[in-house]
Coordinates of C-alpha atoms and ligand atoms in Angstrom, one line a residue:
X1 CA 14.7 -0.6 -18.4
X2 CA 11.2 0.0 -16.5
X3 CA 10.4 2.9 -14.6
X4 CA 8.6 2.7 -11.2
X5 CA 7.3 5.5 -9.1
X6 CA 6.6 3.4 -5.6
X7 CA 5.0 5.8 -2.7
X8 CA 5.4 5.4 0.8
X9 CA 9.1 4.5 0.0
X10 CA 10.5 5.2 3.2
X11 CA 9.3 2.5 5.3
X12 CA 8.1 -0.9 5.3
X13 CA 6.3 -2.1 2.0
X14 CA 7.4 0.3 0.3
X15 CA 10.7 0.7 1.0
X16 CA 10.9 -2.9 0.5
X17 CA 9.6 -3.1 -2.9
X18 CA 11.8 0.1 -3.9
X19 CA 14.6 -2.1 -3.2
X20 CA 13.7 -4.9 -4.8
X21 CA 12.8 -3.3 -8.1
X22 CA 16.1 -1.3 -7.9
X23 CA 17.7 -4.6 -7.6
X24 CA 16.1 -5.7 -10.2
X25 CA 17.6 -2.8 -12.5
X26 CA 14.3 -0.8 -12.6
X27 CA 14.3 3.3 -12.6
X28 CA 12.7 4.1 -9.2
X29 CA 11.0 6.9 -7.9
X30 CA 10.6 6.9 -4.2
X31 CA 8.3 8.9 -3.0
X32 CA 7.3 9.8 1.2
X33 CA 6.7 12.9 3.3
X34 CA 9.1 11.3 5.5
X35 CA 12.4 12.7 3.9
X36 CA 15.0 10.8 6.4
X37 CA 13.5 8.0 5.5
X38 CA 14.4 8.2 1.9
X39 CA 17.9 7.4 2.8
X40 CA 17.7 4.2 1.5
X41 CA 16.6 3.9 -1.5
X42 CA 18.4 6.7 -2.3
X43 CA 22.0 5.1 -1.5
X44 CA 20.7 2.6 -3.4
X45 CA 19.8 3.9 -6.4
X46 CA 16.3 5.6 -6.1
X47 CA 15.3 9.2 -7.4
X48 CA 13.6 10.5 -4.4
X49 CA 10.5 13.2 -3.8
X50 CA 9.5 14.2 -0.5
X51 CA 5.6 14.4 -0.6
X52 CA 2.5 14.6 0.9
X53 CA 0.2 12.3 -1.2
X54 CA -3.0 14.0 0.1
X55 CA -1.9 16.8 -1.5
X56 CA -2.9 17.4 -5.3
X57 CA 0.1 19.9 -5.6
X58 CA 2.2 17.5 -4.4
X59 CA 0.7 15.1 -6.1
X60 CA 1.0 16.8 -9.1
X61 CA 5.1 17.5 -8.5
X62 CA 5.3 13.6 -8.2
X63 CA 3.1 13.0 -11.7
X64 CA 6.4 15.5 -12.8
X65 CA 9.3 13.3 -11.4
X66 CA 8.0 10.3 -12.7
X67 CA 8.4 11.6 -16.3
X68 CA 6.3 10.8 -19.9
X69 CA 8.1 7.1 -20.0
X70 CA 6.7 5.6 -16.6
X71 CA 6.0 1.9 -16.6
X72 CA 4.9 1.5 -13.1
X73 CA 2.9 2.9 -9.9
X74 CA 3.0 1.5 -6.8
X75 CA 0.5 2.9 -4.2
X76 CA 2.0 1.8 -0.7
X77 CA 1.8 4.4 1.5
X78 CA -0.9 4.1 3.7
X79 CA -1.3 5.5 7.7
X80 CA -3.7 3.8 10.3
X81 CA -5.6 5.5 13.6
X82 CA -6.9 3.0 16.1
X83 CA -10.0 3.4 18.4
X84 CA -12.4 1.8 20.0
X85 CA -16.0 2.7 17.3
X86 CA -17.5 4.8 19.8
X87 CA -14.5 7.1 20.1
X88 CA -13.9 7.5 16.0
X89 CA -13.9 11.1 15.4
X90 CA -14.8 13.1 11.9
X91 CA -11.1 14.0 11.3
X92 CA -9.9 10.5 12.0
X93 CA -12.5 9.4 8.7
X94 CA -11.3 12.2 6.6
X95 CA -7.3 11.7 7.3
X96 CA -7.3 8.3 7.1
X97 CA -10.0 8.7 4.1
X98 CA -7.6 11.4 2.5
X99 CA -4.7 9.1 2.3
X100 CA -5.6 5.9 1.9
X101 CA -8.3 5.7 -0.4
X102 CA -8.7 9.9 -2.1
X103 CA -5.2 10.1 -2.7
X104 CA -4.9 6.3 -3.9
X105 CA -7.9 7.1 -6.3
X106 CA -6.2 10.2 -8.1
X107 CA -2.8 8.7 -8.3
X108 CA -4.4 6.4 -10.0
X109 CA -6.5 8.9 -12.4
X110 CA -3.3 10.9 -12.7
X111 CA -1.0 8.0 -13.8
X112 CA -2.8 5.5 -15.6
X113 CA -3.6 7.4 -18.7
X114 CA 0.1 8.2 -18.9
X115 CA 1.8 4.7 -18.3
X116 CA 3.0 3.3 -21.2
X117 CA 1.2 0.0 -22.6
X118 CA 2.6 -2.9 -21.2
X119 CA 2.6 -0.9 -17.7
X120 CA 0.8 -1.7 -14.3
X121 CA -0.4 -0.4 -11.0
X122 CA 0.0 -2.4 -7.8
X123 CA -2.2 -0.8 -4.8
X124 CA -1.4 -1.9 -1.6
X125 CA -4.8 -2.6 0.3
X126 CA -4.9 -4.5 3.5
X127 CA -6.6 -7.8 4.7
X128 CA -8.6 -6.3 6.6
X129 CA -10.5 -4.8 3.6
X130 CA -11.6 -8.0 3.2
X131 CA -12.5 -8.9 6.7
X132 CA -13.3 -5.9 8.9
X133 CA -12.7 -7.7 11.8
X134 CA -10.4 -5.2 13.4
X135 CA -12.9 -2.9 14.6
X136 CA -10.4 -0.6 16.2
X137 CA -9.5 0.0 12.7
X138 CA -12.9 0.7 10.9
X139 CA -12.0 3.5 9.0
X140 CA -9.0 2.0 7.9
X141 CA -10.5 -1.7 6.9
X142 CA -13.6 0.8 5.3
X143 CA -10.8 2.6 3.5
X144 CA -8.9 -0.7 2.2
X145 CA -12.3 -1.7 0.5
X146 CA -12.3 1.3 -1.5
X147 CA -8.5 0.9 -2.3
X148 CA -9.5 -2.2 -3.7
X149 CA -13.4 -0.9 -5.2
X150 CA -10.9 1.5 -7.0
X151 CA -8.6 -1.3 -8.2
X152 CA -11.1 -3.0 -10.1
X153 CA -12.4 0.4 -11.6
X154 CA -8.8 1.6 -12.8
X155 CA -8.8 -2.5 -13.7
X156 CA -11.8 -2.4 -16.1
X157 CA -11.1 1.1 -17.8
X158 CA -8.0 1.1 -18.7
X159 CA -7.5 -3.1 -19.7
X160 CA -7.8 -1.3 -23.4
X161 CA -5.1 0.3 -22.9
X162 CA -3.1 -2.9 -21.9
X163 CA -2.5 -1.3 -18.4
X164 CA -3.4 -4.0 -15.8
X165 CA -4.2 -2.7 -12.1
X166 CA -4.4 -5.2 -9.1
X167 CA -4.1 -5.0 -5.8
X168 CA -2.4 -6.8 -3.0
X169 CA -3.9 -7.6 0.9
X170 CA -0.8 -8.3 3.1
X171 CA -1.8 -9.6 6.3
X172 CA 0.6 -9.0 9.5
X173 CA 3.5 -7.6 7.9
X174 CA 6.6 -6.8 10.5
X175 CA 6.7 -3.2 9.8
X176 CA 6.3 -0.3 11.6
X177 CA 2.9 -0.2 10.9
X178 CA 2.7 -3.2 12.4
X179 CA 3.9 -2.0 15.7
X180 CA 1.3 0.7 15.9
X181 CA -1.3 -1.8 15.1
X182 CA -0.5 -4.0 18.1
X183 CA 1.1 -0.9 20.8
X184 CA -2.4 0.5 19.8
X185 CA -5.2 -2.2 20.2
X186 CA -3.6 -4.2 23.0
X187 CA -4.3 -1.0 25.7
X188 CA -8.2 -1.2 23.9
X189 CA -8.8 -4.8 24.9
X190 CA -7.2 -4.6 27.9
X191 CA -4.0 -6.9 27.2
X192 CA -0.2 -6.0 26.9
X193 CA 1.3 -6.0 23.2
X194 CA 3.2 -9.4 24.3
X195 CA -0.5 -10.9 25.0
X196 CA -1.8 -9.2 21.9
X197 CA 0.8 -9.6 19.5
X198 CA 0.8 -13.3 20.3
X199 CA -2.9 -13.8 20.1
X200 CA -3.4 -12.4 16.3
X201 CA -0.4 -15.0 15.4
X202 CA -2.6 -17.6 16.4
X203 CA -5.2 -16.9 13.5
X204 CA -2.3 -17.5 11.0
X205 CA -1.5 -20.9 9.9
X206 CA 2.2 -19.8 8.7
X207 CA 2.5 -18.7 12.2
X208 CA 5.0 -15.8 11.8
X209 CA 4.5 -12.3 10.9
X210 CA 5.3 -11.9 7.3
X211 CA 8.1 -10.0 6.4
X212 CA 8.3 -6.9 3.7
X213 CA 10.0 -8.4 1.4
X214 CA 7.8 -11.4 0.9
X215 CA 5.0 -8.5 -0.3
X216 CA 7.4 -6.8 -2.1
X217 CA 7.9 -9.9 -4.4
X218 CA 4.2 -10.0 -4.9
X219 CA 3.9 -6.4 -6.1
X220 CA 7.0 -7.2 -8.5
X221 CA 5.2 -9.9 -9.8
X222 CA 1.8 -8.1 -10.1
X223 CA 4.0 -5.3 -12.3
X224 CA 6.1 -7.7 -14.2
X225 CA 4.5 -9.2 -17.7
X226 CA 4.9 -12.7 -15.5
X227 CA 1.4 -11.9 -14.5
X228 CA 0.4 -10.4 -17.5
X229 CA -3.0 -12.1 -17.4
X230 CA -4.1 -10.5 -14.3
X231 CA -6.2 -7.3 -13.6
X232 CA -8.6 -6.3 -11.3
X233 CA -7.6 -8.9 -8.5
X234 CA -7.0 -8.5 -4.5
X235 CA -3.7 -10.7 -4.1
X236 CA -3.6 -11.9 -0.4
X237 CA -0.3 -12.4 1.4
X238 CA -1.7 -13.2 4.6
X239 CA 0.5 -16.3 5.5
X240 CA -2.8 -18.2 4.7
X241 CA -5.1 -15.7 7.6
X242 CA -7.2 -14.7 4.1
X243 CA -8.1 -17.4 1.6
X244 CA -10.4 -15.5 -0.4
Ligands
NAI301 P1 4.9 1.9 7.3 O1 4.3 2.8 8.3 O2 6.1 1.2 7.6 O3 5.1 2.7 5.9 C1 4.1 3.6 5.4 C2 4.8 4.7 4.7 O4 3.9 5.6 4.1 C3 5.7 5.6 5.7 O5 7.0 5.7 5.2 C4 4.9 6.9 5.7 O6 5.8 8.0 5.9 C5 4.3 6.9 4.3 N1 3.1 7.8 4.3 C6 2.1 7.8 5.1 N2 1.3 8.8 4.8 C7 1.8 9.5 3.7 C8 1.5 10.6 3.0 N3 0.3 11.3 3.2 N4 2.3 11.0 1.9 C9 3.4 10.3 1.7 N5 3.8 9.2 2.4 C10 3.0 8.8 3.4 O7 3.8 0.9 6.9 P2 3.8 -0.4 6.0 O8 3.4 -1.6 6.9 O9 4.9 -0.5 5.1 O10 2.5 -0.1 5.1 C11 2.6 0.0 3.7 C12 1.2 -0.2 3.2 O11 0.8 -1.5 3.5 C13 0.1 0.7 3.8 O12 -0.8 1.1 2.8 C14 -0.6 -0.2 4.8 O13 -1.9 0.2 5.1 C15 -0.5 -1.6 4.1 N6 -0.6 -2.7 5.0 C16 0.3 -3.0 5.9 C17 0.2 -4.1 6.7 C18 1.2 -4.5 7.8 O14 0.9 -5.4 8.6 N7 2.3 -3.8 8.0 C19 -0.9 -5.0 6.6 C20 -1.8 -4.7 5.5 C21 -1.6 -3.5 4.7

């Protein structure tokens, strides 16, 4: 039986792929700072940790839970601030920076030596690491390309070892996240979410927002040895918006 640890397990992603793993008959370990959240995987199945992954004592109690026999990391959590460029403060860089790339990176360092061979890392990166092209999200899309920069370096060093590390770019995924994306931007360009919401659906030939579970199936994929040719690569799961 695999072992997963899967952060940001409370919500959206990676909630969604904590389920599907632990249907799957994996060992989970959910992780979040959002402990409520945790409720579900929990009832059905998970370990849980209520953490802080921009913390390196947390992040150090989580390296713990997870055990010496883990076969799987997936990063997921992730948090986004929205503003116009002009208005991007200091402490919007270094939170968003802190989570989403610093914390992703020493995950990373922290687990990779200890997976077993065979194992794999699945970081979830974003589109728009790709594209840039939400500008009310600079920081984030800058701090998706470093999610994925550090893919392909985890990806290189530790092939040896036969622990693969890709990455996968999910598009408009109907999450949470999602919501603040669009109750966020709309007010910026001077539209209602409706307007908004409706607008960035045109750009995707699928037409639909995607939903969780059709990224969690990816990331199951990337971990399972089904893709055990793969390392180093950005997986999109855009609904066709990315096709490179
Ligand atoms: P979500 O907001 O539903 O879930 C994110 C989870 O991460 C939450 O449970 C939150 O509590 C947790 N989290 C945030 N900061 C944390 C921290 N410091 N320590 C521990 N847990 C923390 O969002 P969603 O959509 O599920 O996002 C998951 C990942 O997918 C994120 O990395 C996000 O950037 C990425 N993504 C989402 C897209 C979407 O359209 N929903 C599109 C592209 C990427």
């Amino acid at each position: 039986m695999s072992r997963a640890v899967v952060t940001g397990a409370a919500s959206g992603i990676g909630r969604a792929t904590a389920l599907l793993l632990l249907e799957r008959g994996a060992q989970v370990v959910a992780a979040d700072r959002d402990e409520a959240g945790l409720a579900a995987p929990a009832d059905a199945g998970a370990e849980t940790v209520v953490c802080d992954v921009a913390d390196r004592a947390d992040r150090a109690r989580l390296l713990d839970a997870a055990g010496a026999a883990c076969d799987h990391l997936v990063n997921s959590a992730g948090i986004i601030r929205l503003a116009a460029l002009e208005a991007v403060t200091e402490a919007d860089w270094d939170h968003t920076m802190a989570v989403n790339a610093k914390a992703l990176f020493f995950l990373c360092q922290a687990f990779a030596p200890r997976l077993q061979p065979g194992g794999a890392i699945v970081n979830v990166a974003s589109g728009a690491a790709k594209t840039g092209s939400t500008h009310e999200a600079a920081v984030y899309c800058a701090s998706k390309a470093a999610a994925l920069s550090v893919t392909r370096s985890f990806a290189h060093a530790y092939a040896g070892r036969g622990v693969r590390v890709n990455a996968v770019c999910p598009g408009l995924i109907d999450t949470p996240m999602n919501d603040v994306v669009v109750d966020g931007i709309a007010p910026l360009r001077s539209l209602t979410p409706g307007e908004y919401g409706h607008a960035r659906l045109t750009a995707v030939p699928l037409a639909r927002l995607g939903d969780a579970r059709e990224v969690a199936e990816v990331i199951a994929f990337l971990l399972s040895d089904a893709s055990s040719y793969m390392t180093g690569q950005s997986v999109n799961v855009t609904g066709g918006m990315i096709t490179y």
